[in-house]
Short mmCIF file of C-alpha atoms in Angstrom, two decimals:
data_model
loop_
_atom_site.label_atom_id
_atom_site.label_comp_id
_atom_site.label_asym_id
_atom_site.label_seq_id
_atom_site.Cartn_x
_atom_site.Cartn_y
_atom_site.Cartn_z
CA MET A 1 -6.50 -25.88 -5.31
CA TRP A 2 -7.00 -22.96 -2.86
CA CYS A 3 -5.26 -19.66 -2.44
CA PHE A 4 -5.78 -17.45 0.64
CA VAL A 5 -5.26 -13.81 -0.40
CA SER A 6 -4.94 -11.05 2.06
CA ARG A 7 -5.76 -7.42 1.39
CA PRO A 8 -3.82 -4.53 2.97
CA ASP A 9 -6.55 -4.24 5.71
CA SER A 10 -6.01 -7.96 6.48
CA VAL A 11 -9.37 -9.19 4.97
CA LEU A 12 -8.79 -12.64 3.59
CA LEU A 13 -10.11 -13.71 0.22
CA GLU A 14 -10.51 -17.41 -0.69
CA VAL A 15 -9.83 -18.22 -4.36
CA GLU A 16 -10.29 -21.64 -6.00
CA LEU A 17 -8.15 -22.60 -8.87
CA GLY A 18 -7.20 -25.49 -11.10
CA PRO A 19 -4.00 -27.38 -10.18
CA LYS A 20 -2.11 -25.83 -13.22
CA ALA A 21 -3.29 -22.30 -12.70
CA CYS A 22 -0.91 -19.44 -13.35
CA GLY A 23 -0.51 -16.31 -11.24
CA GLN A 24 -2.68 -14.16 -13.60
CA GLU A 25 -5.75 -16.38 -13.13
CA CYS A 26 -5.53 -15.96 -9.34
CA LEU A 27 -5.01 -12.26 -9.79
CA ASP A 28 -8.00 -11.88 -12.05
CA LYS A 29 -10.23 -13.82 -9.73
CA VAL A 30 -9.22 -11.58 -6.79
CA CYS A 31 -9.94 -8.44 -8.85
CA LYS A 32 -13.34 -9.86 -9.80
CA LYS A 33 -14.18 -10.51 -6.26
CA LEU A 34 -13.28 -6.92 -5.35
CA GLY A 35 -15.11 -5.44 -8.41
CA ILE A 36 -11.84 -4.10 -9.92
CA VAL A 37 -11.47 -3.75 -13.64
CA GLU A 38 -8.00 -1.83 -13.52
CA VAL A 39 -6.18 -5.18 -12.99
CA ASP A 40 -2.79 -3.87 -14.33
CA TYR A 41 -2.07 -1.77 -11.23
CA PHE A 42 -1.97 -4.74 -8.97
CA GLY A 43 -0.05 -7.83 -8.24
CA LEU A 44 0.31 -10.71 -5.82
CA GLN A 45 3.22 -11.17 -3.30
CA TYR A 46 4.40 -14.24 -1.36
CA SER A 47 6.86 -14.57 1.43
CA GLY A 48 10.37 -15.89 0.81
CA GLY A 49 11.02 -18.76 -1.41
CA LYS A 50 14.15 -20.79 -2.46
CA GLY A 51 17.29 -18.91 -1.78
CA THR A 52 15.64 -15.77 -0.64
CA ASP A 53 14.97 -14.07 2.66
CA SER A 54 11.54 -13.36 4.15
CA ARG A 55 10.98 -10.11 2.14
CA PRO A 56 7.79 -10.18 0.17
CA LEU A 57 8.37 -11.16 -3.48
CA TRP A 58 6.27 -10.38 -6.48
CA LEU A 59 4.67 -13.34 -8.03
CA ASN A 60 5.22 -13.87 -11.76
CA THR A 61 1.62 -13.87 -13.02
CA ARG A 62 2.64 -15.66 -16.32
CA ASN A 63 3.93 -18.78 -14.49
CA ARG A 64 2.21 -21.47 -12.71
CA LEU A 65 1.68 -20.96 -8.98
CA SER A 66 2.95 -24.45 -8.19
CA ARG A 67 6.26 -23.70 -9.82
CA GLN A 68 6.84 -20.54 -7.76
CA LEU A 69 5.54 -21.38 -4.33
CA ASP A 70 6.91 -23.96 -1.83
CA GLY A 71 4.89 -26.63 -0.31
CA PRO A 72 1.32 -27.81 -1.01
CA PRO A 73 -1.78 -25.68 -1.15
CA PRO A 74 -3.52 -23.77 0.20
CA TYR A 75 -1.07 -20.95 -0.85
CA ARG A 76 -1.02 -17.76 1.13
CA LEU A 77 -0.61 -14.53 -0.92
CA ARG A 78 -0.87 -10.78 -0.55
CA PHE A 79 -2.83 -8.52 -2.85
CA ARG A 80 -0.92 -5.20 -3.26
CA VAL A 81 -0.66 -2.27 -5.59
CA LYS A 82 2.38 -2.85 -7.81
CA PHE A 83 2.32 0.09 -10.07
CA PHE A 84 1.56 3.50 -8.50
CA VAL A 85 0.20 6.30 -10.66
CA PRO A 86 -1.12 9.78 -9.91
CA PRO A 87 -4.61 9.27 -8.40
CA HIS A 88 -6.43 11.34 -11.12
CA LEU A 89 -5.63 8.55 -13.46
CA LEU A 90 -7.62 6.02 -11.36
CA LEU A 91 -11.06 5.54 -12.92
CA GLN A 92 -12.72 3.13 -10.36
CA GLU A 93 -13.64 3.79 -6.72
CA ALA A 94 -12.71 0.24 -6.00
CA THR A 95 -9.20 0.90 -7.41
CA ARG A 96 -8.67 4.08 -5.39
CA HIS A 97 -9.85 2.21 -2.30
CA MET A 98 -7.05 -0.34 -2.67
CA PHE A 99 -4.53 2.38 -3.26
CA TYR A 100 -5.84 3.98 -0.01
CA LEU A 101 -5.53 0.75 2.01
CA HIS A 102 -1.97 0.10 0.58
CA LEU A 103 -0.72 3.59 1.47
CA LYS A 104 -2.33 3.46 4.86
CA GLU A 105 -0.35 0.22 5.45
CA ASP A 106 2.80 1.71 4.16
CA LEU A 107 2.43 4.80 6.45
CA ALA A 108 1.74 2.65 9.55
CA GLU A 109 4.73 0.34 8.75
CA GLY A 110 7.06 3.30 8.15
CA ARG A 111 7.74 2.65 4.51
CA LEU A 112 6.30 6.09 3.67
CA THR A 113 6.90 9.14 5.80
CA ALA A 114 5.60 12.66 5.94
CA PRO A 115 6.39 15.92 7.71
CA THR A 116 4.33 16.64 10.70
CA ASN A 117 1.98 19.14 9.17
CA LYS A 118 1.32 16.86 6.07
CA ALA A 119 0.86 13.84 8.29
CA ALA A 120 -1.68 15.72 10.27
CA ARG A 121 -3.67 16.28 7.14
CA ILE A 122 -3.40 12.60 6.02
CA ALA A 123 -4.45 11.45 9.57
CA ALA A 124 -7.59 13.66 9.43
CA LEU A 125 -8.57 12.34 6.10
CA ILE A 126 -8.17 8.78 7.29
CA ALA A 127 -10.33 9.72 10.31
CA GLN A 128 -13.00 11.16 8.03
CA ALA A 129 -12.97 8.17 5.67
CA GLU A 130 -13.27 5.64 8.59
CA THR A 131 -15.32 7.39 11.23
CA GLY A 132 -17.05 10.36 9.50
CA ASP A 133 -17.21 13.90 10.74
CA TYR A 134 -15.09 15.38 13.63
CA ASP A 135 -16.09 14.55 17.11
CA CYS A 136 -14.51 16.51 19.91
CA ASN A 137 -15.17 13.70 22.39
CA ASN A 138 -13.35 11.00 20.49
CA ALA A 139 -9.66 12.02 20.98
CA ASP A 140 -8.53 8.40 21.08
CA LEU A 141 -9.52 8.06 17.39
CA TYR A 142 -6.85 10.32 16.23
CA ALA A 143 -4.09 8.36 18.05
CA SER A 144 -5.12 5.16 16.30
CA CYS A 145 -5.08 6.76 12.73
CA TYR A 146 -2.02 8.94 13.01
CA PRO A 147 1.04 7.44 11.17
CA ALA A 148 2.85 5.18 13.64
CA TYR A 149 6.33 6.22 12.39
CA LEU A 150 6.17 9.50 14.36
CA PRO A 151 8.50 9.24 17.43
CA THR A 152 6.25 11.09 19.81
CA TRP A 153 2.70 11.91 20.53
CA SER A 154 1.63 15.20 21.96
CA ASN A 155 -1.36 17.46 22.54
CA ASP A 156 -0.09 19.71 19.79
CA ILE A 157 -0.16 16.93 17.35
CA LEU A 158 -3.67 15.81 18.48
CA SER A 159 -4.81 19.37 18.22
CA ALA A 160 -3.39 19.71 14.69
CA ILE A 161 -5.26 16.54 13.48
CA ALA A 162 -8.41 17.60 15.12
CA ALA A 163 -8.25 21.12 13.25
CA GLU A 164 -7.60 19.51 9.92
CA HIS A 165 -10.43 17.05 10.58
CA ASP A 166 -12.95 19.77 11.58
CA LYS A 167 -12.12 21.62 8.31
CA ILE A 168 -13.37 18.71 6.19
CA ARG A 169 -16.73 17.98 7.94
CA GLY A 170 -19.30 16.63 5.59
CA MET A 171 -16.58 15.11 3.14
CA LYS A 172 -17.84 11.78 1.94
CA ARG A 173 -15.74 8.55 2.50
CA ALA A 174 -14.73 7.99 -1.18
CA THR A 175 -13.61 11.71 -1.44
CA ALA A 176 -11.61 11.54 1.77
CA GLU A 177 -9.84 8.44 0.60
CA TYR A 178 -9.08 9.91 -2.80
CA ASN A 179 -7.78 13.06 -1.11
CA MET A 180 -5.56 10.95 1.16
CA VAL A 181 -4.07 9.22 -1.89
CA LYS A 182 -3.56 12.58 -3.47
CA GLU A 183 -1.66 13.71 -0.42
CA CYS A 184 0.47 10.66 -0.23
CA SER A 185 1.26 10.86 -4.06
CA GLU A 186 3.10 14.14 -3.30
CA LEU A 187 5.39 12.63 -0.71
CA GLU A 188 8.96 11.56 -1.55
CA GLY A 189 9.00 7.75 -1.83
CA TYR A 190 5.42 7.40 -3.01
CA GLY A 191 5.04 3.84 -4.62
CA GLN A 192 8.65 3.21 -4.32
CA GLU A 193 10.29 -0.05 -3.42
CA ASN A 194 13.87 -0.22 -1.99
CA TYR A 195 16.29 -3.03 -2.47
CA ALA A 196 19.51 -3.46 -0.46
CA VAL A 197 22.61 -3.90 -2.65
CA LYS A 198 26.33 -3.50 -2.48
CA ASP A 199 28.48 -1.54 -4.86
CA SER A 200 31.79 -2.92 -6.42
CA SER A 201 33.67 -2.00 -3.25
CA GLY A 202 31.27 -3.96 -1.01
CA VAL A 203 29.60 -0.66 0.37
CA ASN A 204 25.99 -1.16 1.38
CA MET A 205 23.58 0.92 -0.86
CA HIS A 206 19.86 0.89 -1.87
CA ILE A 207 18.14 0.90 -5.26
CA GLY A 208 14.67 2.48 -5.22
CA VAL A 209 12.27 1.60 -8.03
CA GLY A 210 9.00 3.60 -8.30
CA PRO A 211 7.00 6.18 -10.41
CA GLU A 212 9.93 8.49 -10.49
CA GLY A 213 12.16 5.86 -12.11
CA ILE A 214 15.17 4.26 -10.52
CA LEU A 215 17.14 5.82 -7.60
CA LEU A 216 20.56 5.09 -6.29
CA MET A 217 20.64 5.76 -2.53
CA ASP A 218 23.23 5.41 0.23
CA ASP A 219 22.63 3.08 3.24
CA ASP A 220 20.64 5.88 5.03
CA LEU A 221 18.36 6.18 1.90
CA ASN A 222 19.77 9.50 0.84
CA THR A 223 19.49 9.81 -2.90
CA ILE A 224 22.85 9.72 -4.74
CA GLN A 225 21.77 9.60 -8.32
CA ARG A 226 18.48 9.50 -10.21
#
């Protein structure tokens, strides 16, 4: 059977498996294709399932794919970072690259936020990683790589990104990606997944699970208890 596995940058990987294959077999094949040895940081997600909403769910890698996924193959899965750690613990460039792609997606979709000055630094590192050294004639570039969650775009923001980008002239792509992951690892909510719940009185709350442990938050994602 076939599985189509998407990376955070929407690149699609085709994986062929036996009819009784478990999730771990699929994950191992994906990591092999990507040259990743540090498999334990990653997982596979699927959308929905019996009795669930459309929120991505983590595949149980110990169980057969056919027992977790609805319908016949080919199955469509998402390859994502499951366990976030400080970037200095990542040994492979391929692993760091996937952390970079995942965090870039989280920024663009608003799951991870940063104050403006920090976001300008992050955007400059993304620009350096993906287009190289600062070019004063390429202003449109910054708009495309600046985190989409910011409510407005202004010349001041553009100038801040350009200034940060100019400071890192000559930085190699891999170094820029590592530094971007490092900047993101210092943000509140790094690697955290939030789940909507209700307390015993029926009040909406969220539980956050991430590198910092388990957080209890109100409906506006303000921390109540660690």
